[in-house]
Amino acid sequence: MIANIISLLNMLLGFFSIILSIEGNFGTAGAMILIATVLDLFDGRIARMIKKKNPYGKHLDTYADLITFCIAPSIMFYGLIWGNAGIYPELKTIFIFKEKIIGIFISFLLPICGAYRLARFSENTQEKGENYFTGLPTTFAGASLALILSFVYIPSFLDSILRANSIEVTQFKLPIIVVFAFFLFYTYLMVSNFKFKRAKT
């Protein structure tokens, strides 16, 4: 029961992140995903500690991961580039960034690859009990993307000091090519056949 509650909290944070991205609060949206990452580390461990099998726990965890670490970062990615509150208005004259339908399809790559990764893991009985994952886990991919996408907002906690001493830091944003590269890189790693060492629990 406790593990299920943690999975539901994980899902709630992902939902909050989506709402915040829609409203243009990308820094807080990224923070919600990073907090959910911490929760995600505990739900499976707690379930193993209490040694009480719950038929719904695995499915809840999968759905939570899909929402929080696949859909939420993809909406954040879309909002930063194609959204009305995006931080790259200088790109709006370029076709790929002017047409929002293109942004929708590109952003959808992360949820579709994440869903495939989760489905493959659920059915890959051979991987159970091994000390590796095949393909990058969605939790790590989504959390890493959230951190990178919200990087421009990290100095905001010190904005008043930085504006007085180093205003260029508060105006910093990652080049669009870097944002795209990380987005596509993590999307690919989830569905790749690369082996990633499983953390000891």
PDB file of C-alpha atoms in Angstrom:
ATOM      1  CA  MET A   1       0.000   0.000   0.000  1.00  0.00           C
ATOM      2  CA  ILE A   2       2.783   2.442   0.912  1.00  0.00           C
ATOM      3  CA  ALA A   3       4.613   1.693  -2.343  1.00  0.00           C
ATOM      4  CA  ASN A   4       1.404   2.336  -4.306  1.00  0.00           C
ATOM      5  CA  ILE A   5       0.906   5.675  -2.560  1.00  0.00           C
ATOM      6  CA  ILE A   6       4.460   6.674  -3.515  1.00  0.00           C
ATOM      7  CA  SER A   7       3.752   5.704  -7.151  1.00  0.00           C
ATOM      8  CA  LEU A   8       0.590   7.831  -7.094  1.00  0.00           C
ATOM      9  CA  LEU A   9       2.518  10.772  -5.611  1.00  0.00           C
ATOM     10  CA  ASN A  10       5.066  10.280  -8.378  1.00  0.00           C
ATOM     11  CA  MET A  11       2.230  10.469 -10.914  1.00  0.00           C
ATOM     12  CA  LEU A  12       0.777  13.574  -9.222  1.00  0.00           C
ATOM     13  CA  LEU A  13       4.127  15.367  -9.451  1.00  0.00           C
ATOM     14  CA  GLY A  14       4.288  14.487 -13.141  1.00  0.00           C
ATOM     15  CA  PHE A  15       0.803  15.932 -13.619  1.00  0.00           C
ATOM     16  CA  PHE A  16       1.819  19.106 -11.753  1.00  0.00           C
ATOM     17  CA  SER A  17       4.854  19.354 -14.030  1.00  0.00           C
ATOM     18  CA  ILE A  18       2.638  19.200 -17.115  1.00  0.00           C
ATOM     19  CA  ILE A  19       0.357  21.964 -15.798  1.00  0.00           C
ATOM     20  CA  LEU A  20       3.342  24.133 -14.861  1.00  0.00           C
ATOM     21  CA  SER A  21       4.891  23.677 -18.326  1.00  0.00           C
ATOM     22  CA  ILE A  22       1.617  24.721 -19.958  1.00  0.00           C
ATOM     23  CA  GLU A  23       1.648  27.853 -17.785  1.00  0.00           C
ATOM     24  CA  GLY A  24       5.281  28.581 -18.694  1.00  0.00           C
ATOM     25  CA  ASN A  25       6.754  27.822 -15.253  1.00  0.00           C
ATOM     26  CA  PHE A  26       9.476  25.572 -16.651  1.00  0.00           C
ATOM     27  CA  GLY A  27      11.851  25.790 -13.709  1.00  0.00           C
ATOM     28  CA  THR A  28       9.245  24.548 -11.236  1.00  0.00           C
ATOM     29  CA  ALA A  29       8.045  21.964 -13.777  1.00  0.00           C
ATOM     30  CA  GLY A  30      11.559  20.535 -13.914  1.00  0.00           C
ATOM     31  CA  ALA A  31      11.785  20.558 -10.109  1.00  0.00           C
ATOM     32  CA  MET A  32       8.601  18.456  -9.881  1.00  0.00           C
ATOM     33  CA  ILE A  33      10.166  15.787 -12.110  1.00  0.00           C
ATOM     34  CA  LEU A  34      13.386  15.775 -10.089  1.00  0.00           C
ATOM     35  CA  ILE A  35      11.465  15.352  -6.822  1.00  0.00           C
ATOM     36  CA  ALA A  36       9.493  12.516  -8.426  1.00  0.00           C
ATOM     37  CA  THR A  37      12.817  10.859  -9.282  1.00  0.00           C
ATOM     38  CA  VAL A  38      13.646  10.631  -5.580  1.00  0.00           C
ATOM     39  CA  LEU A  39      10.228   9.092  -4.864  1.00  0.00           C
ATOM     40  CA  ASP A  40      10.699   6.605  -7.690  1.00  0.00           C
ATOM     41  CA  LEU A  41      13.814   5.269  -5.994  1.00  0.00           C
ATOM     42  CA  PHE A  42      11.775   4.226  -2.974  1.00  0.00           C
ATOM     43  CA  ASP A  43       8.545   2.634  -4.197  1.00  0.00           C
ATOM     44  CA  GLY A  44      10.158  -0.592  -5.441  1.00  0.00           C
ATOM     45  CA  ARG A  45      12.511  -0.791  -2.470  1.00  0.00           C
ATOM     46  CA  ILE A  46       9.664  -0.393   0.006  1.00  0.00           C
ATOM     47  CA  ALA A  47       7.645  -3.087  -1.783  1.00  0.00           C
ATOM     48  CA  ARG A  48      10.607  -5.473  -1.519  1.00  0.00           C
ATOM     49  CA  MET A  49      11.214  -4.581   2.132  1.00  0.00           C
ATOM     50  CA  ILE A  50       7.668  -5.356   3.260  1.00  0.00           C
ATOM     51  CA  LYS A  51       7.670  -8.487   1.041  1.00  0.00           C
ATOM     52  CA  LYS A  52       3.978  -8.166   0.330  1.00  0.00           C
ATOM     53  CA  LYS A  53       3.065  -8.708  -3.316  1.00  0.00           C
ATOM     54  CA  ASN A  54       0.571  -6.281  -4.767  1.00  0.00           C
ATOM     55  CA  PRO A  55      -0.832  -7.185  -8.212  1.00  0.00           C
ATOM     56  CA  TYR A  56      -1.369  -3.517  -9.037  1.00  0.00           C
ATOM     57  CA  GLY A  57       1.969  -2.123  -7.864  1.00  0.00           C
ATOM     58  CA  LYS A  58       3.987  -2.936 -10.982  1.00  0.00           C
ATOM     59  CA  HIS A  59       1.342  -1.440 -13.277  1.00  0.00           C
ATOM     60  CA  LEU A  60       0.950   1.704 -11.173  1.00  0.00           C
ATOM     61  CA  ASP A  61       4.711   2.232 -11.236  1.00  0.00           C
ATOM     62  CA  THR A  62       4.755   1.812 -15.027  1.00  0.00           C
ATOM     63  CA  TYR A  63       1.933   4.319 -15.576  1.00  0.00           C
ATOM     64  CA  ALA A  64       3.550   6.786 -13.176  1.00  0.00           C
ATOM     65  CA  ASP A  65       6.866   6.488 -15.025  1.00  0.00           C
ATOM     66  CA  LEU A  66       5.166   7.067 -18.377  1.00  0.00           C
ATOM     67  CA  ILE A  67       3.448  10.237 -17.177  1.00  0.00           C
ATOM     68  CA  THR A  68       6.251  11.704 -15.068  1.00  0.00           C
ATOM     69  CA  PHE A  69       9.388  10.736 -16.968  1.00  0.00           C
ATOM     70  CA  CYS A  70       8.104  10.578 -20.554  1.00  0.00           C
ATOM     71  CA  ILE A  71       5.047  12.773 -21.088  1.00  0.00           C
ATOM     72  CA  ALA A  72       5.942  15.569 -18.640  1.00  0.00           C
ATOM     73  CA  PRO A  73       9.491  16.178 -20.007  1.00  0.00           C
ATOM     74  CA  SER A  74       8.197  16.043 -23.595  1.00  0.00           C
ATOM     75  CA  ILE A  75       5.602  18.757 -22.839  1.00  0.00           C
ATOM     76  CA  MET A  76       8.316  20.772 -21.143  1.00  0.00           C
ATOM     77  CA  PHE A  77      10.482  20.377 -24.261  1.00  0.00           C
ATOM     78  CA  TYR A  78       7.584  21.426 -26.512  1.00  0.00           C
ATOM     79  CA  GLY A  79       6.694  24.417 -24.339  1.00  0.00           C
ATOM     80  CA  LEU A  80      10.266  25.710 -24.181  1.00  0.00           C
ATOM     81  CA  ILE A  81      10.593  25.752 -27.972  1.00  0.00           C
ATOM     82  CA  TRP A  82       7.136  25.981 -29.571  1.00  0.00           C
ATOM     83  CA  GLY A  83       4.953  27.188 -26.689  1.00  0.00           C
ATOM     84  CA  ASN A  84       3.721  30.747 -26.249  1.00  0.00           C
ATOM     85  CA  ALA A  85       5.972  31.101 -23.203  1.00  0.00           C
ATOM     86  CA  GLY A  86       8.974  29.556 -24.992  1.00  0.00           C
ATOM     87  CA  ILE A  87      12.453  30.970 -24.513  1.00  0.00           C
ATOM     88  CA  TYR A  88      13.512  30.854 -28.175  1.00  0.00           C
ATOM     89  CA  PRO A  89      11.294  33.506 -29.846  1.00  0.00           C
ATOM     90  CA  GLU A  90      14.117  34.346 -32.283  1.00  0.00           C
ATOM     91  CA  LEU A  91      13.532  30.969 -33.993  1.00  0.00           C
ATOM     92  CA  LYS A  92       9.856  31.564 -34.811  1.00  0.00           C
ATOM     93  CA  THR A  93      10.643  32.666 -38.373  1.00  0.00           C
ATOM     94  CA  ILE A  94      12.249  29.288 -39.191  1.00  0.00           C
ATOM     95  CA  PHE A  95       9.786  26.756 -40.656  1.00  0.00           C
ATOM     96  CA  ILE A  96      10.479  23.886 -38.230  1.00  0.00           C
ATOM     97  CA  PHE A  97       9.932  26.189 -35.231  1.00  0.00           C
ATOM     98  CA  LYS A  98       7.058  28.182 -36.762  1.00  0.00           C
ATOM     99  CA  GLU A  99       4.829  25.165 -37.423  1.00  0.00           C
ATOM    100  CA  LYS A 100       3.598  23.806 -34.094  1.00  0.00           C
ATOM    101  CA  ILE A 101       2.468  20.505 -35.602  1.00  0.00           C
ATOM    102  CA  ILE A 102       6.132  19.703 -36.274  1.00  0.00           C
ATOM    103  CA  GLY A 103       6.906  20.376 -32.619  1.00  0.00           C
ATOM    104  CA  ILE A 104       4.097  18.052 -31.548  1.00  0.00           C
ATOM    105  CA  PHE A 105       5.449  15.163 -33.602  1.00  0.00           C
ATOM    106  CA  ILE A 106       9.048  15.712 -32.487  1.00  0.00           C
ATOM    107  CA  SER A 107       8.021  15.995 -28.830  1.00  0.00           C
ATOM    108  CA  PHE A 108       5.962  12.800 -29.130  1.00  0.00           C
ATOM    109  CA  LEU A 109       9.146  10.813 -29.776  1.00  0.00           C
ATOM    110  CA  LEU A 110       9.946  10.739 -26.068  1.00  0.00           C
ATOM    111  CA  PRO A 111       6.584   9.304 -24.858  1.00  0.00           C
ATOM    112  CA  ILE A 112       6.413   6.746 -27.660  1.00  0.00           C
ATOM    113  CA  CYS A 113       9.963   5.505 -27.042  1.00  0.00           C
ATOM    114  CA  GLY A 114       9.401   5.600 -23.298  1.00  0.00           C
ATOM    115  CA  ALA A 115       6.212   3.532 -23.635  1.00  0.00           C
ATOM    116  CA  TYR A 116       8.080   1.010 -25.772  1.00  0.00           C
ATOM    117  CA  ARG A 117      10.915   0.862 -23.211  1.00  0.00           C
ATOM    118  CA  LEU A 118       8.475   0.260 -20.344  1.00  0.00           C
ATOM    119  CA  ALA A 119       6.543  -2.389 -22.288  1.00  0.00           C
ATOM    120  CA  ARG A 120       9.760  -4.186 -23.245  1.00  0.00           C
ATOM    121  CA  PHE A 121      10.962  -4.183 -19.646  1.00  0.00           C
ATOM    122  CA  SER A 122       7.615  -5.501 -18.364  1.00  0.00           C
ATOM    123  CA  GLU A 123       7.729  -8.465 -20.735  1.00  0.00           C
ATOM    124  CA  ASN A 124      11.463  -9.171 -20.641  1.00  0.00           C
ATOM    125  CA  THR A 125      11.534 -11.883 -18.004  1.00  0.00           C
ATOM    126  CA  GLN A 126      15.156 -12.694 -18.858  1.00  0.00           C
ATOM    127  CA  GLU A 127      16.224  -9.251 -17.637  1.00  0.00           C
ATOM    128  CA  LYS A 128      14.514  -9.700 -14.262  1.00  0.00           C
ATOM    129  CA  GLY A 129      17.067 -10.430 -11.580  1.00  0.00           C
ATOM    130  CA  GLU A 130      20.014  -9.396 -13.756  1.00  0.00           C
ATOM    131  CA  ASN A 131      22.381  -6.602 -12.723  1.00  0.00           C
ATOM    132  CA  TYR A 132      21.717  -4.540 -15.850  1.00  0.00           C
ATOM    133  CA  PHE A 133      18.940  -2.825 -17.817  1.00  0.00           C
ATOM    134  CA  THR A 134      18.652  -3.113 -21.584  1.00  0.00           C
ATOM    135  CA  GLY A 135      18.051   0.434 -22.721  1.00  0.00           C
ATOM    136  CA  LEU A 136      18.271   3.502 -20.487  1.00  0.00           C
ATOM    137  CA  PRO A 137      15.559   3.451 -17.776  1.00  0.00           C
ATOM    138  CA  THR A 138      12.830   6.043 -18.326  1.00  0.00           C
ATOM    139  CA  THR A 139      13.401   7.496 -14.858  1.00  0.00           C
ATOM    140  CA  PHE A 140      16.992   8.423 -15.610  1.00  0.00           C
ATOM    141  CA  ALA A 141      16.193   9.667 -19.128  1.00  0.00           C
ATOM    142  CA  GLY A 142      13.277  11.855 -18.011  1.00  0.00           C
ATOM    143  CA  ALA A 143      15.044  13.253 -14.954  1.00  0.00           C
ATOM    144  CA  SER A 144      18.201  14.057 -16.949  1.00  0.00           C
ATOM    145  CA  LEU A 145      16.170  15.843 -19.608  1.00  0.00           C
ATOM    146  CA  ALA A 146      14.216  17.793 -16.989  1.00  0.00           C
ATOM    147  CA  LEU A 147      17.474  18.956 -15.394  1.00  0.00           C
ATOM    148  CA  ILE A 148      18.931  20.007 -18.754  1.00  0.00           C
ATOM    149  CA  LEU A 149      15.746  21.719 -19.942  1.00  0.00           C
ATOM    150  CA  SER A 150      15.372  23.690 -16.708  1.00  0.00           C
ATOM    151  CA  PHE A 151      19.079  24.573 -16.554  1.00  0.00           C
ATOM    152  CA  VAL A 152      18.345  28.129 -17.680  1.00  0.00           C
ATOM    153  CA  TYR A 153      16.201  28.583 -14.561  1.00  0.00           C
ATOM    154  CA  ILE A 154      18.724  27.325 -12.026  1.00  0.00           C
ATOM    155  CA  PRO A 155      20.303  30.786 -11.414  1.00  0.00           C
ATOM    156  CA  SER A 156      16.834  32.248 -10.668  1.00  0.00           C
ATOM    157  CA  PHE A 157      17.279  31.443  -6.962  1.00  0.00           C
ATOM    158  CA  LEU A 158      20.112  33.985  -6.933  1.00  0.00           C
ATOM    159  CA  ASP A 159      18.748  36.388  -9.554  1.00  0.00           C
ATOM    160  CA  SER A 160      18.862  39.506  -7.384  1.00  0.00           C
ATOM    161  CA  ILE A 161      22.567  38.974  -6.625  1.00  0.00           C
ATOM    162  CA  LEU A 162      23.473  37.889 -10.149  1.00  0.00           C
ATOM    163  CA  ARG A 163      21.716  40.815 -11.838  1.00  0.00           C
ATOM    164  CA  ALA A 164      23.826  43.204  -9.822  1.00  0.00           C
ATOM    165  CA  ASN A 165      27.121  41.424 -10.497  1.00  0.00           C
ATOM    166  CA  SER A 166      26.823  39.239 -13.603  1.00  0.00           C
ATOM    167  CA  ILE A 167      23.615  39.857 -15.564  1.00  0.00           C
ATOM    168  CA  GLU A 168      24.711  37.660 -18.487  1.00  0.00           C
ATOM    169  CA  VAL A 169      24.350  34.600 -16.233  1.00  0.00           C
ATOM    170  CA  THR A 170      20.644  35.316 -15.658  1.00  0.00           C
ATOM    171  CA  GLN A 171      20.127  35.675 -19.425  1.00  0.00           C
ATOM    172  CA  PHE A 172      21.907  32.439 -20.292  1.00  0.00           C
ATOM    173  CA  LYS A 173      20.084  29.732 -22.214  1.00  0.00           C
ATOM    174  CA  LEU A 174      21.346  26.567 -23.833  1.00  0.00           C
ATOM    175  CA  PRO A 175      21.763  26.756 -27.625  1.00  0.00           C
ATOM    176  CA  ILE A 176      18.827  25.115 -29.390  1.00  0.00           C
ATOM    177  CA  ILE A 177      21.113  22.558 -31.054  1.00  0.00           C
ATOM    178  CA  VAL A 178      22.232  21.373 -27.591  1.00  0.00           C
ATOM    179  CA  VAL A 179      18.619  21.051 -26.393  1.00  0.00           C
ATOM    180  CA  PHE A 180      17.707  19.017 -29.496  1.00  0.00           C
ATOM    181  CA  ALA A 181      20.815  16.847 -29.197  1.00  0.00           C
ATOM    182  CA  PHE A 182      20.100  15.862 -25.597  1.00  0.00           C
ATOM    183  CA  PHE A 183      16.403  15.263 -26.316  1.00  0.00           C
ATOM    184  CA  LEU A 184      17.125  12.917 -29.230  1.00  0.00           C
ATOM    185  CA  PHE A 185      20.066  11.288 -27.440  1.00  0.00           C
ATOM    186  CA  TYR A 186      18.073  10.265 -24.358  1.00  0.00           C
ATOM    187  CA  THR A 187      15.106   9.248 -26.493  1.00  0.00           C
ATOM    188  CA  TYR A 188      17.334   6.905 -28.506  1.00  0.00           C
ATOM    189  CA  LEU A 189      19.079   5.458 -25.436  1.00  0.00           C
ATOM    190  CA  MET A 190      15.756   4.278 -23.988  1.00  0.00           C
ATOM    191  CA  VAL A 191      15.040   2.008 -26.955  1.00  0.00           C
ATOM    192  CA  SER A 192      18.654   1.032 -27.624  1.00  0.00           C
ATOM    193  CA  ASN A 193      20.145  -2.368 -26.782  1.00  0.00           C
ATOM    194  CA  PHE A 194      22.906  -0.855 -24.678  1.00  0.00           C
ATOM    195  CA  LYS A 195      23.314  -2.408 -21.243  1.00  0.00           C
ATOM    196  CA  PHE A 196      23.135  -0.081 -18.241  1.00  0.00           C
ATOM    197  CA  LYS A 197      24.281  -1.280 -14.843  1.00  0.00           C
ATOM    198  CA  ARG A 198      21.490  -1.613 -12.326  1.00  0.00           C
ATOM    199  CA  ALA A 199      22.006   0.168  -9.021  1.00  0.00           C
ATOM    200  CA  LYS A 200      22.308  -2.112  -6.010  1.00  0.00           C
ATOM    201  CA  THR A 201      19.192  -2.142  -3.848  1.00  0.00           C
TER     202      THR A 201
END
